[in-house]
Every structure is written in structure tokens, then in C-alpha cells.
Amino acid sequence: MDGVYLDENGELAADVDIMKLVRLRKKVVSMRIIGNMTKRASQGFLFYMDHDDRVWPQRIHKTVPRSRCSESCLPGYTKAIQEGTPICCHDCRLCAEGTISTQEDAEHCTGCPDVQYANINRDRCVPKVITFLSFEEKLGLTLASSALTLSLTTALVFGIFIKYRETPVVRANNRDLTYILLVSLLLSFLSTLLFIGQPNKVTCLLRQALFSTIFSVAVSSVLAKTITVVVAFMATKPGNRWRKWLGKSLANSIIVACSSLQLVICVVWLGTSPPFPESDMHSQPGHIVLQCNEGSAAMFYVALGYMGFLAAICFTVAFLARRLPGAFNEAKLITFSLLVFCSVWVSFVPTYLSTKGKYTVAVQIFSMLASSCGLLGCIFLPKCYIIVLRPHLNVKKCIKITGGN
């Protein structure tokens, strides 16, 4: 029998034609099909009316009466039943972010795969955009250019100190410590390039540990210079027992001890919870952020906190020694440079936690460059000014006169 079948539950069902009795002439009537109703497994009953057929008398009204109290919900929307009204009455609500509906009068919205997101109309899923801090974009290019410029500047300063290594200004401030500090600053600037570009297993594994260790050597060198200044001043007094501490052994011991502890922290970090590359699907709608997972956030902040601890000790010693005679004025330069350093990293933590995606990496690179630049500029710029532009002041006599005053 046509139109009669069993539904998905095995029950007898049938499609129904909707017919209208039409009076043609006196006592002559005709049956006309004006629509049908069929059963669908997923949509319930599907009701169809032929609006083009003139089945409604013109004397009654000119428009086809509505058979429901609500308009159909377009794709991208879902039906929301109105309480206290017939089942055919409903509201249309836009699908939530990340979900779509592709048919009219959808009962619910469906989520998009992780690699896709819902378009603005919520009616289809589109591929997410892969993003990371690259060398090609303006932000990455600016940071990379800044790192290379500062690296060249550091190399230039190092060359000046090598060329004028026998002059009083260079010799008065421990040449070996100066060279170690300049080399560590140069490597610190270059290490920021590991943070730019698509993350991979090698860069994620090395970048944090490498920078932490190198920068700890730089801060340890500054601490050694500061303590050397204090010891040198105290040893000028006749019969003072601090005289036996003067020499390279004290400075080298400070650098090795302070840097070794940071190295141990990084080795434990890489051995227990090493950083690794990952794809962040959810932090930024419409984007897949390629980034490095630090493995252990606690170890990351331990390494960062240890650098801050060294800087705090160095700042305290330099601040207390800032009033030493003029021949030992490097303590004042160190105090100001560490003030810049501490300001940068104190502001780094809340900024780092409040940013997402590639901008988190950009904030860290900026902090690394700014703090290293503070050490380079505040400590070495005044010396380069005297060596290059005021060579008549780079004599032993001027240093002794300054110290006497």
C-alpha cells in the first residue's frame, strides 16, 4: 500500500495527504490535494501546504492564515520553548559561542571541532587561525631588531674596553668582572631570539633555562663588582683585615657560587618538568596559539625569584655604598641600574599574568631587553663617555683628585 510503512520503532505509520472539498458547479464537487504531512525520524512530522494553489475563497481573506504562533528559527539559532504557551510557540535564541546549528528550527546547537570555530552567524564552522610570535610580523620584527641592535651595542662597548684596557677608568673597576658582565649581557640579548618564531622542542627546552643562567651570571658579576668596591674601600685603612680579601678570588667565588645555584635550579627544572611545545585551542577565540608550556610554573617562578633575590642583595649593598668617595663611584651607577632592573621585573609579573597568547611572550622579551639594557646603559654609558669623548679625564690624576674631593 502506497504511503504506509513502519517507523523506526516498528509501529505502523502512514503519510497523509491534505485535501479540500471544492464546489465547482451546482451539486458538483471535487477533491483537491493542497498539501501533505509526512513523518520524519529526526524532525517529527513535516507539514507542507501549497501556497500557490488558490484554495482559500477570496471573500474570506486575501492572505493564507498562519498555522503557528512563532516564526521558524533560522540556522544559527535554536528553539527555546515559552512556558505556559502551546508547544508550537517558541523563541529563537542565537547559538552560544563555539556552537552552531545548520537547519531551521533546530532543537539544540552543536559544538565545533577544536581546530575550528563558529562564524559570526553561528551557522557553520570555519578553520581557526594559527598564531605565534614570528619574525615576519611587526611586533616580532621590532623585538628581534631591538635585540640585535643592543647586541651590537654591547659588542661595541666591549671593543672599546678591550682597546682602552690599560686606561685608568677601565682598570679601576676590575677589568675581568667588566668583561664577564659584558659577555653575559651580550648573550642575554641574543638569547631573546629563541623566544621568537614557531616553538619547537629544542627552543622550548633551552630558552628559559639558558636566559636564567646567563642573566644570573650578569647579576652575579654586578654583585661581585659591588662587593669588591666595598672591600676595596675598607682595605684602604691601615691594618684592616679586609685587605686579604682583595683580588680575583673573591669576585670569582661570588660569580661561581651564585651562578651555580641558578644552574642547579634549571637542571632540576629540566630534569623533572621540562618545557614542551603545545597548541592552545581555547585561550583566544578563533585562534590556535602555538606556545611553550613551561612544564612547571613553580620552577619558572623559582628561577625568576632567584634572579630577583640576587638583584635585591646587590641593590642593597650598592645603595649602602653609594656615599663612598668619588674614586669608587661605580656603586652609584650600579644602584641606579638595579633600580631600573627591579622596576622592570616587578611590573613584569602582573603584566605577564594578564596577557594571553603571543603577547605573553612579547612581554617577557621586552622585560629581558629592558632589564639588560638598564645594566648596560647605567653602568657602561658614563664610562664610554669619558673614554671616547672626554679622554683628558681618563687619567690617574683625575681619578685621585675626584677621590680626594
Short mmCIF file of C-alpha atoms in Angstrom, two decimals:
data_model
loop_
_atom_site.label_atom_id
_atom_site.label_comp_id
_atom_site.label_asym_id
_atom_site.label_seq_id
_atom_site.Cartn_x
_atom_site.Cartn_y
_atom_site.Cartn_z
CA MET A 1 0.00 0.00 0.00
CA ASP A 2 1.44 3.35 -1.01
CA GLY A 3 2.43 5.68 1.85
CA VAL A 4 2.07 3.07 4.56
CA TYR A 5 5.25 1.87 6.33
CA LEU A 6 6.76 1.01 9.68
CA ASP A 7 8.60 3.76 11.58
CA GLU A 8 11.91 3.37 13.43
CA ASN A 9 10.08 1.90 16.44
CA GLY A 10 8.40 -0.74 14.32
CA GLU A 11 4.99 0.91 14.58
CA LEU A 12 2.60 1.29 11.68
CA ALA A 13 2.73 4.78 10.19
CA ALA A 14 1.47 6.48 7.07
CA ASP A 15 1.96 9.66 5.09
CA VAL A 16 -1.18 11.81 4.89
CA ASP A 17 -2.42 13.99 2.04
CA ILE A 18 -4.34 17.12 2.95
CA MET A 19 -7.38 17.52 0.70
CA LYS A 20 -10.01 20.20 0.23
CA LEU A 21 -13.53 19.70 -0.94
CA VAL A 22 -14.12 22.22 -3.75
CA ARG A 23 -17.53 23.05 -5.14
CA LEU A 24 -17.24 23.54 -8.90
CA ARG A 25 -20.85 23.81 -10.06
CA LYS A 26 -24.22 23.26 -8.53
CA LYS A 27 -24.15 19.87 -6.91
CA VAL A 28 -20.76 19.19 -8.41
CA VAL A 29 -17.84 18.85 -6.00
CA SER A 30 -14.19 17.89 -6.41
CA MET A 31 -11.44 16.78 -4.06
CA ARG A 32 -8.15 18.70 -4.46
CA ILE A 33 -4.84 17.88 -2.77
CA ILE A 34 -3.43 21.07 -1.23
CA GLY A 35 -0.63 19.64 0.91
CA ASN A 36 0.70 16.67 2.82
CA MET A 37 2.08 15.60 6.13
CA THR A 38 4.94 13.09 6.37
CA LYS A 39 6.71 11.65 9.37
CA ARG A 40 10.47 12.14 9.77
CA ALA A 41 12.57 10.25 12.34
CA SER A 42 14.64 13.24 13.37
CA GLN A 43 12.18 16.11 12.82
CA GLY A 44 8.86 14.59 13.82
CA PHE A 45 6.07 15.46 11.36
CA LEU A 46 6.85 17.57 8.27
CA PHE A 47 3.89 19.69 7.22
CA TYR A 48 3.62 21.10 3.69
CA MET A 49 0.99 23.42 2.13
CA ASP A 50 0.83 24.56 -1.49
CA HIS A 51 0.57 28.35 -1.16
CA ASP A 52 0.39 28.87 -4.91
CA ASP A 53 -2.85 26.99 -5.28
CA ARG A 54 -5.98 29.16 -4.80
CA VAL A 55 -7.71 27.13 -2.18
CA TRP A 56 -8.90 29.98 0.04
CA PRO A 57 -12.04 31.85 -1.02
CA GLN A 58 -11.33 35.48 -1.86
CA ARG A 59 -14.39 36.69 0.03
CA ILE A 60 -12.93 35.43 3.32
CA HIS A 61 -9.47 36.99 3.23
CA LYS A 62 -6.60 37.59 0.83
CA THR A 63 -3.75 36.01 2.78
CA VAL A 64 -3.18 32.47 3.92
CA PRO A 65 -3.81 32.18 7.66
CA ARG A 66 -0.88 31.14 9.85
CA SER A 67 -0.95 27.72 11.44
CA ARG A 68 1.66 28.51 14.17
CA CYS A 69 2.26 31.30 16.65
CA SER A 70 6.04 31.66 16.07
CA GLU A 71 8.23 32.15 13.03
CA SER A 72 10.74 29.46 12.09
CA CYS A 73 14.18 29.79 13.66
CA LEU A 74 16.88 30.33 11.07
CA PRO A 75 20.16 28.38 11.00
CA GLY A 76 22.41 29.70 13.77
CA TYR A 77 19.51 29.81 16.21
CA THR A 78 17.82 27.24 18.41
CA LYS A 79 14.24 26.96 19.62
CA ALA A 80 13.51 27.92 23.21
CA ILE A 81 10.06 26.81 24.37
CA GLN A 82 7.93 29.51 26.01
CA GLU A 83 6.48 28.39 29.33
CA GLY A 84 2.71 28.43 29.56
CA THR A 85 2.16 28.52 25.77
CA PRO A 86 1.38 25.84 23.19
CA ILE A 87 4.28 23.70 22.01
CA CYS A 88 4.28 25.45 18.64
CA CYS A 89 5.16 28.75 20.34
CA HIS A 90 8.86 29.37 20.96
CA ASP A 91 11.62 31.95 20.97
CA CYS A 92 14.69 31.87 18.76
CA ARG A 93 18.00 32.16 20.59
CA LEU A 94 21.40 32.62 18.99
CA CYS A 95 23.71 29.65 19.49
CA ALA A 96 26.36 30.12 22.16
CA GLU A 97 29.91 30.99 21.17
CA GLY A 98 31.67 27.99 19.66
CA THR A 99 28.42 26.22 18.69
CA ILE A 100 26.33 26.20 15.51
CA SER A 101 23.04 24.98 14.04
CA THR A 102 22.72 24.26 10.33
CA GLN A 103 18.96 23.76 9.94
CA GLU A 104 15.78 25.64 10.66
CA ASP A 105 14.01 25.13 13.98
CA ALA A 106 16.97 23.30 15.48
CA GLU A 107 16.30 21.81 18.89
CA HIS A 108 19.90 22.35 20.05
CA CYS A 109 23.26 23.67 18.87
CA THR A 110 26.31 21.52 18.23
CA GLY A 111 29.92 22.37 19.06
CA CYS A 112 32.70 22.86 16.53
CA PRO A 113 35.86 20.68 16.50
CA ASP A 114 38.86 22.05 18.41
CA VAL A 115 40.59 23.15 15.20
CA GLN A 116 37.53 25.15 14.08
CA TYR A 117 35.30 27.87 15.50
CA ALA A 118 31.79 29.15 14.82
CA ASN A 119 31.41 32.06 12.40
CA ILE A 120 29.58 35.24 13.37
CA ASN A 121 26.23 33.88 12.13
CA ARG A 122 26.68 30.62 14.09
CA ASP A 123 25.63 28.57 11.07
CA ARG A 124 28.95 26.95 10.09
CA CYS A 125 32.40 26.12 11.46
CA VAL A 126 35.49 27.73 9.93
CA PRO A 127 39.17 26.83 10.48
CA LYS A 128 40.98 28.59 13.32
CA VAL A 129 43.96 30.82 12.55
CA ILE A 130 47.35 29.50 13.74
CA THR A 131 49.27 32.24 15.54
CA PHE A 132 52.62 32.69 17.29
CA LEU A 133 55.18 35.48 17.68
CA SER A 134 57.00 35.33 14.35
CA PHE A 135 59.85 37.26 12.80
CA GLU A 136 57.62 38.32 9.90
CA GLU A 137 55.09 40.34 11.88
CA LYS A 138 55.79 43.88 13.09
CA LEU A 139 55.91 43.03 16.80
CA GLY A 140 58.33 40.13 16.37
CA LEU A 141 60.47 42.07 13.88
CA THR A 142 60.67 45.05 16.24
CA LEU A 143 61.75 42.91 19.20
CA ALA A 144 64.28 40.98 17.10
CA SER A 145 65.72 44.22 15.70
CA SER A 146 65.98 45.66 19.19
CA ALA A 147 67.79 42.53 20.42
CA LEU A 148 70.29 42.65 17.55
CA THR A 149 70.84 46.40 17.96
CA LEU A 150 71.54 46.03 21.68
CA SER A 151 73.81 43.06 20.98
CA LEU A 152 75.86 45.15 18.53
CA THR A 153 75.95 47.99 21.04
CA THR A 154 77.26 45.63 23.73
CA ALA A 155 79.88 44.29 21.33
CA LEU A 156 80.93 47.87 20.54
CA VAL A 157 81.26 48.70 24.24
CA PHE A 158 83.25 45.51 24.75
CA GLY A 159 85.55 46.51 21.89
CA ILE A 160 86.08 49.95 23.45
CA PHE A 161 87.01 48.43 26.80
CA ILE A 162 89.40 45.99 25.11
CA LYS A 163 91.06 48.81 23.15
CA TYR A 164 91.43 51.07 26.21
CA ARG A 165 92.07 48.26 28.71
CA GLU A 166 95.20 49.94 30.10
CA THR A 167 93.48 53.26 30.88
CA PRO A 168 92.60 54.19 34.50
CA VAL A 169 88.81 54.13 34.01
CA VAL A 170 88.88 50.52 32.78
CA ARG A 171 91.48 49.32 35.25
CA ALA A 172 89.86 50.99 38.25
CA ASN A 173 86.71 48.86 38.02
CA ASN A 174 88.11 45.32 37.73
CA ARG A 175 88.59 44.51 34.07
CA ASP A 176 87.86 40.80 34.39
CA LEU A 177 84.47 41.40 36.01
CA THR A 178 83.70 44.02 33.38
CA TYR A 179 84.47 41.57 30.58
CA ILE A 180 82.35 38.82 32.18
CA LEU A 181 79.46 41.25 32.62
CA LEU A 182 79.63 42.48 29.02
CA VAL A 183 79.79 38.95 27.57
CA SER A 184 76.86 37.80 29.71
CA LEU A 185 74.82 40.85 28.65
CA LEU A 186 75.63 40.14 25.00
CA LEU A 187 74.45 36.53 25.38
CA SER A 188 71.34 37.71 27.25
CA PHE A 189 70.33 39.94 24.34
CA LEU A 190 70.94 37.14 21.83
CA SER A 191 69.04 34.55 23.91
CA THR A 192 65.81 36.54 23.45
CA LEU A 193 65.81 35.46 19.79
CA LEU A 194 64.95 31.93 20.98
CA PHE A 195 61.57 33.27 22.14
CA ILE A 196 60.62 34.47 18.63
CA GLY A 197 59.46 32.09 15.90
CA GLN A 198 57.41 28.90 15.91
CA PRO A 199 58.06 26.98 19.14
CA ASN A 200 59.69 23.59 18.85
CA LYS A 201 61.07 21.04 21.30
CA VAL A 202 64.62 22.44 21.31
CA THR A 203 63.75 26.13 21.74
CA CYS A 204 61.17 25.39 24.44
CA LEU A 205 63.69 23.27 26.33
CA LEU A 206 66.53 25.78 26.18
CA ARG A 207 65.18 29.31 26.17
CA GLN A 208 64.10 29.80 29.80
CA ALA A 209 66.98 27.84 31.33
CA LEU A 210 69.56 29.49 29.07
CA PHE A 211 68.41 33.02 29.79
CA SER A 212 68.05 32.39 33.53
CA THR A 213 71.59 31.03 33.80
CA ILE A 214 73.21 33.70 31.60
CA PHE A 215 71.41 36.55 33.31
CA SER A 216 72.29 35.15 36.73
CA VAL A 217 75.95 35.36 35.67
CA ALA A 218 75.36 39.03 34.75
CA VAL A 219 73.69 39.86 38.07
CA SER A 220 76.36 37.88 39.95
CA SER A 221 79.03 39.92 38.18
CA VAL A 222 77.33 43.13 39.26
CA LEU A 223 77.12 41.78 42.82
CA ALA A 224 80.83 40.87 42.72
CA LYS A 225 81.72 44.35 41.45
CA THR A 226 79.65 45.94 44.22
CA ILE A 227 81.22 43.83 46.99
CA THR A 228 84.68 44.44 45.50
CA VAL A 229 84.10 48.20 45.68
CA VAL A 230 83.12 47.97 49.35
CA VAL A 231 86.03 45.67 50.25
CA ALA A 232 88.50 47.84 48.31
CA PHE A 233 87.41 50.95 50.22
CA MET A 234 87.57 49.20 53.59
CA ALA A 235 91.02 47.79 52.77
CA THR A 236 92.45 51.29 52.27
CA LYS A 237 92.56 51.74 56.04
CA PRO A 238 95.94 50.71 57.50
CA GLY A 239 95.96 47.34 59.24
CA ASN A 240 92.42 46.45 58.13
CA ARG A 241 91.88 42.69 57.84
CA TRP A 242 89.71 43.15 54.72
CA ARG A 243 92.90 43.62 52.70
CA LYS A 244 93.42 39.84 52.47
CA TRP A 245 90.08 39.51 50.64
CA LEU A 246 91.17 41.73 47.75
CA GLY A 247 91.97 40.03 44.46
CA LYS A 248 90.32 37.89 41.81
CA SER A 249 89.50 35.02 44.13
CA LEU A 250 86.71 36.88 45.95
CA ALA A 251 85.00 38.06 42.76
CA ASN A 252 85.33 34.69 41.04
CA SER A 253 83.96 32.88 44.08
CA ILE A 254 80.88 35.12 44.16
CA ILE A 255 80.17 34.59 40.45
CA VAL A 256 80.68 30.82 40.57
CA ALA A 257 78.62 30.34 43.75
CA CYS A 258 75.66 32.49 42.69
CA SER A 259 75.55 31.21 39.11
CA SER A 260 75.93 27.57 40.15
CA LEU A 261 72.81 27.73 42.31
CA GLN A 262 70.79 29.05 39.39
CA LEU A 263 72.27 26.32 37.20
CA VAL A 264 71.18 23.69 39.72
CA ILE A 265 67.64 25.13 39.73
CA CYS A 266 67.50 24.93 35.92
CA VAL A 267 68.86 21.38 35.84
CA VAL A 268 66.24 20.24 38.37
CA TRP A 269 63.59 22.04 36.31
CA LEU A 270 64.62 20.37 33.04
CA GLY A 271 65.01 17.01 34.75
CA THR A 272 61.62 16.92 36.47
CA SER A 273 59.20 19.03 34.40
CA PRO A 274 60.87 20.16 31.16
CA PRO A 275 59.11 22.75 28.98
CA PHE A 276 57.49 21.47 25.79
CA PRO A 277 55.63 22.92 22.78
CA GLU A 278 51.84 22.89 22.83
CA SER A 279 48.84 24.21 20.92
CA ASP A 280 46.44 26.36 22.94
CA MET A 281 42.98 25.94 21.38
CA HIS A 282 40.83 27.87 23.84
CA SER A 283 42.52 30.99 25.28
CA GLN A 284 41.80 33.12 22.18
CA PRO A 285 38.57 32.51 20.21
CA GLY A 286 39.25 31.78 16.57
CA HIS A 287 42.97 31.16 17.07
CA ILE A 288 45.29 28.23 17.73
CA VAL A 289 48.19 29.67 19.74
CA LEU A 290 51.47 27.78 19.33
CA GLN A 291 53.41 28.27 22.54
CA CYS A 292 55.80 26.69 25.01
CA ASN A 293 54.35 25.13 28.12
CA GLU A 294 56.84 25.85 30.91
CA GLY A 295 56.29 22.38 32.37
CA SER A 296 56.36 23.60 35.95
CA ALA A 297 55.11 27.08 36.73
CA ALA A 298 56.60 26.77 40.21
CA MET A 299 60.12 26.18 38.83
CA PHE A 300 59.70 29.08 36.43
CA TYR A 301 58.94 31.46 39.29
CA VAL A 302 61.70 29.93 41.43
CA ALA A 303 64.26 30.72 38.72
CA LEU A 304 62.81 34.20 38.27
CA GLY A 305 62.66 34.76 42.03
CA TYR A 306 66.28 33.73 42.47
CA MET A 307 67.38 36.40 39.96
CA GLY A 308 65.29 38.90 41.87
CA PHE A 309 66.89 37.77 45.13
CA LEU A 310 70.39 38.35 43.73
CA ALA A 311 69.35 41.74 42.40
CA ALA A 312 67.86 42.73 45.77
CA ILE A 313 71.08 41.85 47.61
CA CYS A 314 73.16 43.69 45.03
CA PHE A 315 70.90 46.75 45.20
CA THR A 316 71.09 46.83 49.00
CA VAL A 317 74.90 46.63 49.04
CA ALA A 318 75.26 49.23 46.27
CA PHE A 319 72.79 51.57 47.97
CA LEU A 320 74.67 51.42 51.24
CA ALA A 321 77.97 52.03 49.39
CA ARG A 322 76.71 54.92 47.26
CA ARG A 323 78.34 57.56 49.52
CA LEU A 324 81.86 56.18 49.17
CA PRO A 325 84.46 58.61 47.77
CA GLY A 326 84.41 59.55 44.09
CA ALA A 327 87.05 57.04 43.05
CA PHE A 328 84.53 54.31 43.98
CA ASN A 329 81.54 55.97 42.27
CA GLU A 330 80.64 52.77 40.39
CA ALA A 331 78.39 51.89 43.34
CA LYS A 332 76.12 54.80 42.39
CA LEU A 333 75.88 53.56 38.80
CA ILE A 334 75.12 50.03 39.99
CA THR A 335 72.43 51.32 42.37
CA PHE A 336 70.63 53.13 39.57
CA SER A 337 70.97 50.22 37.12
CA LEU A 338 69.50 47.77 39.64
CA LEU A 339 66.69 50.20 40.40
CA VAL A 340 65.79 50.00 36.70
CA PHE A 341 66.18 46.22 36.80
CA CYS A 342 63.90 45.78 39.81
CA SER A 343 61.28 48.17 38.40
CA VAL A 344 61.12 46.21 35.16
CA TRP A 345 60.72 42.78 36.76
CA VAL A 346 58.28 43.92 39.46
CA SER A 347 55.99 45.25 36.73
CA PHE A 348 56.60 42.11 34.64
CA VAL A 349 54.74 39.65 36.88
CA PRO A 350 51.24 41.24 36.80
CA THR A 351 51.61 42.11 33.12
CA TYR A 352 52.74 38.58 32.28
CA LEU A 353 49.77 37.05 34.11
CA SER A 354 47.22 39.38 32.47
CA THR A 355 48.23 38.79 28.83
CA LYS A 356 47.45 35.85 26.56
CA GLY A 357 48.95 34.16 23.53
CA LYS A 358 51.91 35.64 21.71
CA TYR A 359 51.66 38.87 23.73
CA THR A 360 52.75 36.93 26.83
CA VAL A 361 55.99 36.06 25.04
CA ALA A 362 56.37 39.68 23.87
CA VAL A 363 56.04 40.94 27.45
CA GLN A 364 58.79 38.58 28.64
CA ILE A 365 61.12 39.54 25.77
CA PHE A 366 60.57 43.24 26.48
CA SER A 367 61.36 42.73 30.18
CA MET A 368 64.52 40.81 29.33
CA LEU A 369 65.70 43.50 26.91
CA ALA A 370 64.77 46.38 29.23
CA SER A 371 66.50 44.95 32.30
CA SER A 372 69.66 44.03 30.37
CA CYS A 373 69.65 47.43 28.69
CA GLY A 374 69.38 49.07 32.12
CA LEU A 375 72.55 47.32 33.27
CA LEU A 376 74.38 48.14 30.04
CA GLY A 377 73.37 51.79 29.86
CA CYS A 378 73.60 52.78 33.50
CA ILE A 379 76.95 51.09 34.22
CA PHE A 380 78.84 51.48 30.94
CA LEU A 381 77.47 54.58 29.21
CA PRO A 382 79.14 57.08 31.61
CA LYS A 383 82.47 55.22 31.27
CA CYS A 384 82.28 55.16 27.46
CA TYR A 385 81.51 58.89 27.54
CA ILE A 386 84.75 59.55 29.44
CA ILE A 387 86.84 57.10 27.39
CA VAL A 388 85.69 58.28 23.96
CA LEU A 389 84.54 61.88 24.33
CA ARG A 390 86.46 63.12 27.40
CA PRO A 391 89.83 61.32 27.20
CA HIS A 392 91.54 64.08 29.20
CA LEU A 393 89.58 62.84 32.24
CA ASN A 394 90.73 59.26 31.72
CA VAL A 395 93.98 59.76 33.61
CA LYS A 396 95.16 58.64 37.03
CA LYS A 397 95.49 62.18 38.28
CA CYS A 398 91.80 62.98 37.69
CA ILE A 399 90.69 59.83 39.48
CA LYS A 400 92.82 60.66 42.52
CA ILE A 401 91.55 64.23 42.60
CA THR A 402 87.97 63.00 42.38
CA GLY A 403 88.60 60.57 45.18
CA GLY A 404 90.11 63.25 47.38
CA ASN A 405 87.14 65.50 46.92
#
